[in-house]
Structure formats: C-alpha cells, structure tokens
GROMACS .gro file of C-alpha atoms in nm:
model
  417
    1MET     CA    1  -4.167  -0.014  -0.366
    2THR     CA    2  -4.379   0.061  -0.054
    3ARG     CA    3  -4.223   0.181   0.272
    4VAL     CA    4  -4.332  -0.171   0.405
    5ILE     CA    5  -4.165  -0.390   0.117
    6MET     CA    6  -3.861  -0.179   0.148
    7VAL     CA    7  -3.836  -0.296   0.537
    8ARG     CA    8  -3.889  -0.634   0.431
    9HIS     CA    9  -3.601  -0.638   0.240
   10LEU     CA   10  -3.405  -0.496   0.474
   11VAL     CA   11  -3.462  -0.732   0.739
   12ALA     CA   12  -3.422  -1.049   0.475
   13ALA     CA   13  -3.028  -0.909   0.358
   14LEU     CA   14  -2.986  -0.832   0.706
   15ALA     CA   15  -3.058  -1.223   0.816
   16THR     CA   16  -2.884  -1.299   0.528
   17VAL     CA   17  -2.609  -1.137   0.640
   18LEU     CA   18  -2.536  -1.268   0.976
   19THR     CA   19  -2.573  -1.596   0.899
   20LEU     CA   20  -2.301  -1.601   0.670
   21ALA     CA   21  -2.081  -1.360   0.865
   22THR     CA   22  -1.736  -1.423   0.797
   23PRO     CA   23  -1.394  -1.288   0.831
   24CYS     CA   24  -1.426  -1.075   0.502
   25ALA     CA   25  -1.684  -0.881   0.703
   26ARG     CA   26  -1.405  -0.677   0.842
   27ALA     CA   27  -1.095  -0.478   0.685
   28ASP     CA   28  -0.800  -0.725   0.635
   29THR     CA   29  -0.454  -0.602   0.565
   30GLY     CA   30  -0.299  -0.948   0.557
   31PRO     CA   31  -0.217  -1.170   0.247
   32GLY     CA   32  -0.532  -1.332   0.100
   33PRO     CA   33  -0.617  -1.560  -0.169
   34ALA     CA   34  -0.738  -1.514  -0.524
   35PRO     CA   35  -1.060  -1.741  -0.599
   36GLY     CA   36  -0.875  -2.101  -0.661
   37GLY     CA   37  -0.558  -1.938  -0.545
   38ASP     CA   38  -0.328  -1.990  -0.305
   39PRO     CA   39  -0.255  -1.747  -0.059
   40ALA     CA   40   0.130  -1.861  -0.020
   41ALA     CA   41   0.220  -1.865  -0.330
   42GLY     CA   42   0.366  -1.483  -0.308
   43ARG     CA   43   0.026  -1.318  -0.403
   44HIS     CA   44  -0.099  -1.058  -0.190
   45TRP     CA   45  -0.309  -0.814  -0.128
   46THR     CA   46  -0.149  -0.473  -0.212
   47GLY     CA   47  -0.409  -0.144  -0.228
   48THR     CA   48  -0.411   0.048  -0.557
   49TRP     CA   49  -0.704   0.352  -0.489
   50GLU     CA   50  -0.881   0.516  -0.174
   51ALA     CA   51  -1.103   0.775  -0.131
   52ALA     CA   52  -1.151   0.843   0.279
   53PRO     CA   53  -1.517   0.910   0.378
   54SER     CA   54  -1.553   1.333   0.426
   55GLY     CA   55  -1.904   1.352   0.554
   56THR     CA   56  -2.250   1.217   0.439
   57ALA     CA   57  -2.548   1.333   0.184
   58PRO     CA   58  -2.861   1.278   0.150
   59ALA     CA   59  -2.965   0.873   0.036
   60ARG     CA   60  -3.062   0.762  -0.322
   61PRO     CA   61  -3.339   0.526  -0.264
   62GLY     CA   62  -3.413   0.303  -0.541
   63ALA     CA   63  -3.110   0.468  -0.778
   64SER     CA   64  -2.799   0.296  -0.909
   65ILE     CA   65  -2.481   0.493  -0.865
   66ARG     CA   66  -2.169   0.446  -1.047
   67ASN     CA   67  -1.846   0.507  -0.923
   68VAL     CA   68  -1.536   0.569  -1.137
   69VAL     CA   69  -1.207   0.522  -0.980
   70HIS     CA   70  -0.848   0.521  -1.097
   71THR     CA   71  -0.615   0.228  -1.008
   72SER     CA   72  -0.244   0.265  -0.911
   73VAL     CA   73  -0.136  -0.096  -0.955
   74GLY     CA   74  -0.272  -0.375  -1.104
   75GLY     CA   75  -0.328  -0.760  -1.050
   76GLU     CA   76  -0.485  -1.031  -1.122
   77ALA     CA   77  -0.809  -1.033  -0.905
   78VAL     CA   78  -1.001  -0.774  -0.705
   79ARG     CA   79  -1.194  -0.689  -0.378
   80VAL     CA   80  -1.367  -0.369  -0.329
   81ARG     CA   81  -1.395  -0.186   0.032
   82ILE     CA   82  -1.783  -0.050   0.135
   83SER     CA   83  -1.858   0.184   0.376
   84ASN     CA   84  -2.133   0.337   0.610
   85ARG     CA   85  -1.855   0.497   0.860
   86LEU     CA   86  -2.075   0.789   0.880
   87GLY     CA   87  -2.405   0.654   0.838
   88THR     CA   88  -2.631   0.649   1.114
   89GLU     CA   89  -2.864   0.341   1.045
   90PRO     CA   90  -2.786  -0.003   0.834
   91LEU     CA   91  -2.714   0.033   0.495
   92LEU     CA   92  -2.880  -0.216   0.257
   93LEU     CA   93  -2.663  -0.264  -0.066
   94GLY     CA   94  -2.902  -0.448  -0.316
   95ALA     CA   95  -2.601  -0.527  -0.563
   96VAL     CA   96  -2.244  -0.424  -0.620
   97THR     CA   97  -2.065  -0.515  -0.938
   98VAL     CA   98  -1.690  -0.365  -1.070
   99ALA     CA   99  -1.543  -0.373  -1.416
  100LEU     CA  100  -1.332  -0.193  -1.635
  101GLN     CA  101  -1.424   0.201  -1.786
  102GLU     CA  102  -1.465   0.162  -2.178
  103PRO     CA  103  -1.170   0.435  -2.268
  104GLY     CA  104  -1.239   0.744  -2.438
  105GLU     CA  105  -1.313   1.099  -2.462
  106PRO     CA  106  -1.481   1.241  -2.207
  107ALA     CA  107  -1.521   0.844  -2.103
  108GLY     CA  108  -1.848   0.780  -1.963
  109PRO     CA  109  -2.046   0.534  -1.793
  110ASP     CA  110  -1.972   0.239  -2.026
  111ALA     CA  111  -1.755  -0.092  -1.922
  112VAL     CA  112  -1.534  -0.257  -2.128
  113PRO     CA  113  -1.769  -0.575  -2.282
  114GLY     CA  114  -1.707  -0.884  -2.120
  115SER     CA  115  -1.519  -0.705  -1.794
  116MET     CA  116  -1.855  -0.673  -1.578
  117ARG     CA  117  -1.823  -0.847  -1.241
  118THR     CA  118  -2.049  -0.903  -0.960
  119VAL     CA  119  -1.902  -0.821  -0.608
  120THR     CA  120  -2.018  -1.077  -0.331
  121PHE     CA  121  -1.989  -1.049   0.071
  122ALA     CA  122  -1.935  -1.382   0.205
  123GLY     CA  123  -2.095  -1.567  -0.096
  124ALA     CA  124  -2.424  -1.287  -0.064
  125GLY     CA  125  -2.491  -1.096  -0.373
  126SER     CA  126  -2.664  -0.830  -0.125
  127VAL     CA  127  -2.520  -0.705   0.187
  128VAL     CA  128  -2.623  -0.468   0.498
  129VAL     CA  129  -2.348  -0.281   0.620
  130PRO     CA  130  -2.389  -0.124   0.956
  131PRO     CA  131  -2.284   0.207   1.086
  132GLY     CA  132  -1.981   0.309   1.162
  133THR     CA  133  -1.832  -0.024   0.959
  134ASP     CA  134  -1.666  -0.082   0.647
  135LEU     CA  135  -1.689  -0.408   0.487
  136VAL     CA  136  -1.475  -0.564   0.228
  137GLY     CA  137  -1.628  -0.737  -0.060
  138ASP     CA  138  -1.505  -1.128  -0.160
  139PRO     CA  139  -1.208  -1.168  -0.419
  140VAL     CA  140  -1.327  -1.087  -0.746
  141ARG     CA  141  -1.170  -1.298  -1.118
  142LEU     CA  142  -1.095  -0.974  -1.295
  143ARG     CA  143  -0.722  -0.864  -1.439
  144ILE     CA  144  -0.693  -0.492  -1.315
  145PRO     CA  145  -0.469  -0.287  -1.537
  146ALA     CA  146  -0.240  -0.075  -1.318
  147ASP     CA  147  -0.343   0.319  -1.450
  148ALA     CA  148  -0.655   0.278  -1.554
  149ASN     CA  149  -1.053   0.319  -1.432
  150LEU     CA  150  -1.265   0.108  -1.292
  151LEU     CA  151  -1.625   0.117  -1.210
  152ILE     CA  152  -1.790   0.020  -0.945
  153SER     CA  153  -2.150   0.060  -0.942
  154VAL     CA  154  -2.367  -0.006  -0.611
  155HIS     CA  155  -2.804  -0.009  -0.587
  156THR     CA  156  -2.963   0.137  -0.237
  157PRO     CA  157  -3.337  -0.038  -0.315
  158ALA     CA  158  -3.418   0.104   0.025
  159ASP     CA  159  -3.361   0.465   0.208
  160SER     CA  160  -3.092   0.370   0.427
  161GLY     CA  161  -3.015   0.689   0.583
  162PRO     CA  162  -2.740   0.929   0.541
  163ALA     CA  163  -2.514   0.802   0.292
  164THR     CA  164  -2.153   0.827   0.354
  165TYR     CA  165  -1.986   0.949   0.087
  166HIS     CA  166  -1.641   1.140  -0.051
  167ARG     CA  167  -1.698   1.473  -0.083
  168SER     CA  168  -1.433   1.605  -0.367
  169ALA     CA  169  -1.384   1.333  -0.610
  170HIS     CA  170  -1.266   1.554  -0.889
  171GLN     CA  171  -1.370   1.292  -1.087
  172THR     CA  172  -1.732   1.246  -1.275
  173ASN     CA  173  -1.935   0.970  -1.134
  174PHE     CA  174  -2.299   0.861  -1.296
  175LEU     CA  175  -2.656   0.838  -1.176
  176ALA     CA  176  -2.914   0.625  -1.269
  177ARG     CA  177  -3.249   0.735  -1.078
  178GLU     CA  178  -3.418   0.413  -1.096
  179GLY     CA  179  -3.384   0.021  -1.113
  180ASP     CA  180  -3.070  -0.186  -1.036
  181ARG     CA  181  -2.882  -0.093  -1.301
  182THR     CA  182  -2.521  -0.270  -1.168
  183ALA     CA  183  -2.499  -0.539  -1.410
  184ASP     CA  184  -2.525  -0.277  -1.712
  185GLU     CA  185  -2.262  -0.292  -1.947
  186ARG     CA  186  -2.434  -0.009  -2.168
  187GLY     CA  187  -2.449   0.322  -1.883
  188THR     CA  188  -2.741   0.487  -2.096
  189ARG     CA  189  -2.935   0.466  -1.841
  190TYR     CA  190  -2.656   0.659  -1.627
  191THR     CA  191  -2.819   1.019  -1.704
  192VAL     CA  192  -2.739   1.239  -1.396
  193GLY     CA  193  -2.326   1.374  -1.328
  194LEU     CA  194  -2.173   1.341  -0.976
  195ASP     CA  195  -1.879   1.539  -0.849
  196ASN     CA  196  -1.876   1.274  -0.535
  197TRP     CA  197  -1.769   0.944  -0.487
  198PHE     CA  198  -2.083   0.724  -0.262
  199TYR     CA  199  -2.003   0.426  -0.052
  200VAL     CA  200  -1.713   0.266  -0.162
  201THR     CA  201  -1.354   0.382  -0.002
  202GLY     CA  202  -1.108   0.150  -0.164
  203VAL     CA  203  -0.994  -0.117  -0.399
  204ASP     CA  204  -0.727  -0.367  -0.340
  205VAL     CA  205  -0.568  -0.645  -0.612
  206LEU     CA  206  -0.400  -0.920  -0.570
  207GLY     CA  207  -0.035  -0.999  -0.691
  208ALA     CA  208   0.054  -0.699  -0.814
  209PRO     CA  209   0.421  -0.660  -0.878
  210ALA     CA  210   0.479  -0.405  -0.603
  211ALA     CA  211   0.604  -0.443  -0.264
  212GLY     CA  212   0.268  -0.278  -0.073
  213SER     CA  213   0.129   0.097  -0.090
  214VAL     CA  214   0.191   0.390   0.031
  215VAL     CA  215  -0.070   0.647   0.176
  216THR     CA  216  -0.106   1.017   0.132
  217LEU     CA  217  -0.259   1.169   0.450
  218GLY     CA  218  -0.381   1.492   0.368
  219ASP     CA  219  -0.616   1.748   0.334
  220SER     CA  220  -0.759   1.970  -0.011
  221ILE     CA  221  -0.425   1.957  -0.124
  222THR     CA  222  -0.377   1.605  -0.158
  223ASP     CA  223  -0.746   1.549  -0.218
  224GLY     CA  224  -0.668   1.769  -0.578
  225THR     CA  225  -0.839   2.057  -0.517
  226GLY     CA  226  -0.714   2.300  -0.824
  227SER     CA  227  -0.582   1.965  -1.066
  228THR     CA  228  -0.792   1.952  -1.369
  229PRO     CA  229  -1.093   1.698  -1.282
  230ASP     CA  230  -1.131   1.346  -1.472
  231THR     CA  231  -0.763   1.365  -1.559
  232ASN     CA  232  -0.586   1.243  -1.268
  233HIS     CA  233  -0.339   1.502  -1.220
  234ARG     CA  234  -0.373   1.556  -0.809
  235TRP     CA  235  -0.032   1.505  -0.676
  236PRO     CA  236  -0.060   1.187  -0.552
  237ASP     CA  237  -0.139   1.058  -0.902
  238ARG     CA  238   0.224   1.176  -1.027
  239LEU     CA  239   0.353   0.962  -0.718
  240ALA     CA  240   0.208   0.703  -0.873
  241ALA     CA  241   0.346   0.758  -1.205
  242ARG     CA  242   0.673   0.797  -1.093
  243LEU     CA  243   0.671   0.506  -0.834
  244ARG     CA  244   0.523   0.251  -1.156
  245ASP     CA  245   0.878   0.281  -1.344
  246LEU     CA  246   1.071   0.155  -0.989
  247PRO     CA  247   1.112  -0.201  -1.030
  248PRO     CA  248   0.840  -0.423  -0.824
  249TYR     CA  249   1.075  -0.494  -0.517
  250ARG     CA  250   1.036  -0.108  -0.494
  251ARG     CA  251   0.698   0.005  -0.650
  252LEU     CA  252   0.405   0.076  -0.424
  253GLY     CA  253   0.033   0.171  -0.505
  254VAL     CA  254  -0.039   0.474  -0.407
  255LEU     CA  255  -0.325   0.584  -0.180
  256ASN     CA  256  -0.479   0.934  -0.126
  257ALA     CA  257  -0.658   0.964   0.197
  258GLY     CA  258  -0.693   1.327   0.121
  259ILE     CA  259  -1.030   1.541   0.260
  260SER     CA  260  -1.097   1.881   0.160
  261GLY     CA  261  -1.124   2.071   0.510
  262ASN     CA  262  -0.932   1.832   0.665
  263ARG     CA  263  -0.741   1.906   1.012
  264LEU     CA  264  -0.492   1.701   1.210
  265LEU     CA  265  -0.634   1.805   1.532
  266LEU     CA  266  -0.993   1.859   1.544
  267ALA     CA  267  -1.326   1.700   1.329
  268GLY     CA  268  -1.522   1.906   1.055
  269SER     CA  269  -1.441   1.786   0.669
  270GLY     CA  270  -1.449   1.473   0.801
  271PRO     CA  271  -1.278   1.311   1.126
  272SER     CA  272  -0.943   1.468   1.220
  273ALA     CA  273  -0.601   1.294   1.123
  274LEU     CA  274  -0.509   1.198   1.427
  275ASP     CA  275  -0.864   1.023   1.488
  276ARG     CA  276  -0.856   0.867   1.099
  277LEU     CA  277  -0.538   0.693   1.151
  278ASP     CA  278  -0.693   0.324   1.160
  279ALA     CA  279  -0.966   0.339   0.904
  280ASP     CA  280  -0.728   0.582   0.654
  281VAL     CA  281  -0.425   0.446   0.719
  282PHE     CA  282  -0.351   0.113   0.893
  283SER     CA  283  -0.604  -0.084   0.834
  284ARG     CA  284  -0.486  -0.082   0.411
  285ALA     CA  285  -0.347  -0.338   0.265
  286GLY     CA  286  -0.017  -0.395   0.207
  287VAL     CA  287   0.048  -0.041   0.357
  288ARG     CA  288   0.438   0.032   0.408
  289ALA     CA  289   0.452   0.393   0.439
  290VAL     CA  290   0.229   0.682   0.471
  291ILE     CA  291   0.311   1.041   0.357
  292VAL     CA  292   0.216   1.354   0.572
  293MET     CA  293   0.096   1.685   0.485
  294GLU     CA  294  -0.163   1.805   0.718
  295GLY     CA  295  -0.193   2.127   0.907
  296ILE     CA  296  -0.272   2.443   0.700
  297ASN     CA  297  -0.645   2.408   0.813
  298ASP     CA  298  -0.550   2.439   1.176
  299ILE     CA  299  -0.346   2.726   1.102
  300LYS     CA  300  -0.593   2.916   0.927
  301GLY     CA  301  -0.920   2.729   0.994
  302THR     CA  302  -1.182   2.840   1.281
  303PRO     CA  303  -1.108   2.816   1.539
  304GLU     CA  304  -0.731   2.884   1.471
  305GLN     CA  305  -0.415   2.679   1.626
  306ARG     CA  306  -0.185   2.934   1.774
  307ASP     CA  307   0.095   2.713   1.889
  308PRO     CA  308   0.311   2.512   1.690
  309ARG     CA  309   0.350   2.289   1.950
  310ALA     CA  310   0.023   2.152   1.947
  311LEU     CA  311   0.076   2.037   1.542
  312GLU     CA  312   0.421   1.892   1.653
  313ASP     CA  313   0.296   1.720   1.927
  314ALA     CA  314   0.023   1.575   1.652
  315TYR     CA  315   0.291   1.462   1.416
  316ARG     CA  316   0.499   1.259   1.686
  317ARG     CA  317   0.156   1.146   1.776
  318ILE     CA  318   0.133   0.968   1.423
  319VAL     CA  319   0.494   0.900   1.369
  320THR     CA  320   0.465   0.683   1.663
  321ARG     CA  321   0.199   0.529   1.627
  322ALA     CA  322   0.309   0.436   1.229
  323HIS     CA  323   0.627   0.307   1.380
  324ALA     CA  324   0.492   0.093   1.616
  325LEU     CA  325   0.339  -0.072   1.297
  326GLY     CA  326   0.665  -0.111   1.124
  327LEU     CA  327   0.587   0.193   0.845
  328ARG     CA  328   0.812   0.449   0.725
  329VAL     CA  329   0.654   0.806   0.761
  330VAL     CA  330   0.749   1.126   0.562
  331GLY     CA  331   0.662   1.434   0.664
  332ALA     CA  332   0.597   1.757   0.446
  333THR     CA  333   0.617   2.094   0.483
  334ILE     CA  334   0.278   2.317   0.468
  335THR     CA  335   0.269   2.486   0.180
  336PRO     CA  336   0.264   2.903   0.139
  337TYR     CA  337  -0.074   3.082   0.106
  338GLY     CA  338  -0.019   3.431   0.073
  339GLY     CA  339  -0.253   3.637  -0.108
  340HIS     CA  340  -0.561   3.448   0.049
  341PRO     CA  341  -0.806   3.554   0.260
  342ALA     CA  342  -0.738   3.365   0.547
  343TRP     CA  343  -0.406   3.473   0.539
  344THR     CA  344  -0.229   3.694   0.850
  345GLU     CA  345   0.086   3.773   0.990
  346ALA     CA  346   0.059   3.556   1.288
  347ARG     CA  347  -0.072   3.248   1.119
  348GLU     CA  348   0.198   3.309   0.870
  349ALA     CA  349   0.456   3.277   1.192
  350VAL     CA  350   0.298   2.973   1.269
  351ARG     CA  351   0.360   2.816   0.947
  352GLN     CA  352   0.689   2.866   0.913
  353GLU     CA  353   0.709   2.767   1.289
  354VAL     CA  354   0.598   2.432   1.242
  355ASN     CA  355   0.805   2.398   0.847
  356ALA     CA  356   1.121   2.490   1.052
  357PHE     CA  357   1.024   2.216   1.325
  358LEU     CA  358   0.962   1.947   1.026
  359ARG     CA  359   1.325   2.072   0.835
  360ARG     CA  360   1.511   1.972   1.137
  361GLY     CA  361   1.450   1.640   1.113
  362GLY     CA  362   1.487   1.363   1.378
  363LEU     CA  363   1.099   1.278   1.417
  364PHE     CA  364   1.005   1.138   1.050
  365ASP     CA  365   1.182   0.898   0.860
  366ALA     CA  366   1.242   1.175   0.553
  367VAL     CA  367   1.100   1.492   0.455
  368ALA     CA  368   0.910   1.642   0.155
  369ASP     CA  369   0.973   2.031   0.125
  370PHE     CA  370   0.669   2.078  -0.094
  371ASP     CA  371   0.707   2.448   0.065
  372ALA     CA  372   1.040   2.487  -0.087
  373ALA     CA  373   0.957   2.348  -0.458
  374VAL     CA  374   0.617   2.491  -0.506
  375ARG     CA  375   0.710   2.912  -0.304
  376ASP     CA  376   0.780   3.194  -0.541
  377PRO     CA  377   1.125   3.300  -0.467
  378ALA     CA  378   1.020   3.622  -0.521
  379ASP     CA  379   0.752   3.632  -0.266
  380PRO     CA  380   0.807   3.302  -0.054
  381TYR     CA  381   0.441   3.337   0.116
  382ARG     CA  382   0.288   3.307  -0.190
  383ILE     CA  383   0.285   3.029  -0.439
  384ARG     CA  384   0.412   3.026  -0.742
  385PRO     CA  385   0.198   3.185  -1.008
  386ALA     CA  386   0.281   2.923  -1.247
  387TYR     CA  387   0.126   2.679  -0.983
  388ASP     CA  388  -0.168   2.873  -0.865
  389PRO     CA  389  -0.491   2.785  -0.955
  390GLY     CA  390  -0.639   3.165  -0.895
  391ASP     CA  391  -0.695   3.101  -0.507
  392HIS     CA  392  -0.335   3.148  -0.394
  393LEU     CA  393  -0.386   2.810  -0.157
  394HIS     CA  394  -0.411   2.515  -0.401
  395PHE     CA  395  -0.213   2.410  -0.714
  396ASN     CA  396  -0.287   2.346  -1.076
  397ASP     CA  397  -0.157   2.045  -1.280
  398ALA     CA  398   0.201   2.157  -1.264
  399GLY     CA  399   0.213   2.260  -0.934
  400MET     CA  400   0.099   1.898  -0.818
  401ARG     CA  401   0.326   1.766  -0.998
  402ALA     CA  402   0.638   1.992  -0.856
  403MET     CA  403   0.504   1.834  -0.575
  404ALA     CA  404   0.541   1.497  -0.630
  405ASP     CA  405   0.852   1.551  -0.794
  406THR     CA  406   0.990   1.679  -0.463
  407VAL     CA  407   0.937   1.300  -0.263
  408ASP     CA  408   1.243   1.081  -0.281
  409LEU     CA  409   1.127   0.781  -0.385
  410GLY     CA  410   1.429   0.592  -0.217
  411THR     CA  411   1.247   0.720   0.125
  412LEU     CA  412   0.938   0.496   0.068
  413VAL     CA  413   1.146   0.179  -0.007
  414PRO     CA  414   1.483   0.176  -0.006
  415ASP     CA  415   1.658   0.047  -0.281
  416ARG     CA  416   1.800  -0.339  -0.201
  417SER     CA  417   2.206  -0.214  -0.304
   0.00000   0.00000   0.00000
C-alpha cells in the first residue's frame, strides 16, 4: 500500500468515526446491554482482564497482531478496550476481532472453530483512535468462559506512529507480518512470537456471576516477573482462582494493573501510580476494590525516595480518591530484596518504616502482609529461597501463590452473614 493510499484510508476512517461517534467511544464503567438485551435485567459489565499501558513500541504497518489474554470471570457477551493513550498520532485500526483460543500444549494462534467475532466501534469495522485516548468497542455476542484464553486480533494497515503497548506480558502473542489476518481461525500466518500486548488494554464481560472486579495496582511483582510464562501464575491470577471458589455475590473479576518498573511518585515505566488511577483503576468496569502494592521502585530506583513520608502521603491520596468513589482499598506491604544489587541498609530502613506505617492500620480498609508471607525467617531482609527465582527481588510461581493466599478475601467483598 502506498503512502498516499494509507493517508486516504486514515482520513476516510477518521471521517467515519466522527460521523458515527457515540458514547461507546469512551471508557464506560456503568451497566450496559448485550446486543438486543435489557440493561435493567440485572446484567452488568464486569472487568475480566486488564493490561496497563507501559510505553510505546514501533508501529507494525500492514501487520496483524493476535493478543492472547486470560479471563478471570466469564459472561454472555464481551467488549474490548483499545488504547492509543501513549501514542502521538491518530491510530488507524483496519479490523479487530475476538475469539476463543484453541487449547493446546503449547497453545498457539488458532481460534476455536466458530468462535471468531468482529469487533465494531459505533457500528464501524475500522476505527481511528485519537492520541491519548482509550476506546471501548461495541458489545459482541460470544459466551466467554472464566479461566480461559481469548484471542484479540488487530490489523494496522498504516503507520500510525508509536504503538501503545504493555511490554512485559509473560505471555506469547503472535504477529502476522502482512495483511489483514484478524478473521483467520487458523493461525498459520501468525509466524512470529511477541512478548508484548499491543493496543488491547482491557476486556469486559456482560452478565458475569460476580459482584464486580478488583484492580491490583502494582509494579513488576504484580506484572508477573519471575513467574512461568504462558501459565498465568502471576499472583493476581492465583487471586482470581481463589475468588472463583466464592459464591457469585462475593466473586470478583481480577484486573492486573501491574507495570514493570512502575513507581508511586514518578513516571518512568509508564505513568506513576498516582497519575494512572483514573485510566487504570477508576474507569474499569464494575470495580469494587483495589489492592495497592507499589513503592519498591521509589525506594531503590533513580532518583531514590529517601523520605518514607512521601510514600505515605501518596498512599493517602490513593485511598482518599478511592473512598470518594465507594471503593475498598487493601494496602500490601513491600517485599524484601536483600541480595539484590540495589539493596542498601539506608533503603532497607525506608522499606521497614513504610511497612510499619502500613501495618499500624487506620488508612487502608485492610492490609495484605506480603512481606511477612515471603521473607526468609533466617534472614528477614531476604526472600525465602523457595520463592526466589534467583534475582532476590521477584517471585517464582510458589512465591506468587504465597502472596495471593495472603489476601483475606473477606476484605474485598465482605460476607453477608
């Protein structure tokens, strides 16, 4: 495709979106209908998966990208959130589809036959996403199981500038180098593996047997660094498995808003936690609670945060904003990292003081003491050897499980009894 034709496609698609603009063009946290459904019939949108934008990567003009995402709860219909939040130019998406991934060991880019669906935006099959914007697609009729993988495929016919992406997916995604392959059930054209999620930042389901969703706001530990790729063994995944065992009125979808390298106070790997609350937490469908595990990168990063009170003030700001929206907030203690090259006695003192502040209570609705769950009893500045993947900072699958099992589920959605 020549550059002139690309520009014509971009202009035409932008005109279509401007003509057909409806409320679906913005993130929507309220209840919504399935196609032909009644939104007042007790069916509401619930977030089932999230990936917070962490930066940009070079665009893939002419290619199709098949993102593999894992649901926490299921429903009777689905809608997809697309992001150009960190982009600098209008993003033209020529086509978007959603399907169930064909199971396998290892699972590949093939879709379950008959499950492929087109995602539209205000009725249009292509869409232009303005810079700095998230768009939510129209409802799609497709029964979505809990604890299942979806394929969300996007085709980018033109170079739309830097691509908003989530860098550390810990999940194999797939690239077809040329052409619109979004509707292909067989993934034979998807010959390149990717370690990132491109453009897709959220999935909601309708009519989930759940009370809403919980967002896990964090850094690389929440993002899953150290866990086994392609297995969904991050601690938020284990939390989702525990929540699925609860009755529907206490069950929650789990939305992982972890970004590797993220900080409370300063931008770096993605916007700071304080700056991304609206986009990654408060605007998500059905959110009822948030678990905050942030601060280690402020303490050990450059520039380092030497004043515990600055972190404490950031926690207060998060809680104040969340409580104003009626959300419960669980604070997580900062886990040990003795033996890591960035560890120093001075930084350890800051971590200990922040954790003491968290444990004293009075700010958060509850505290998940991850530090106590994973530290080595023989050397409490370090992670238990059984939980350490070798870098003395992150956690292997066993460590991720220990953290998730520390969360008191009753603090997220209290029992009615």
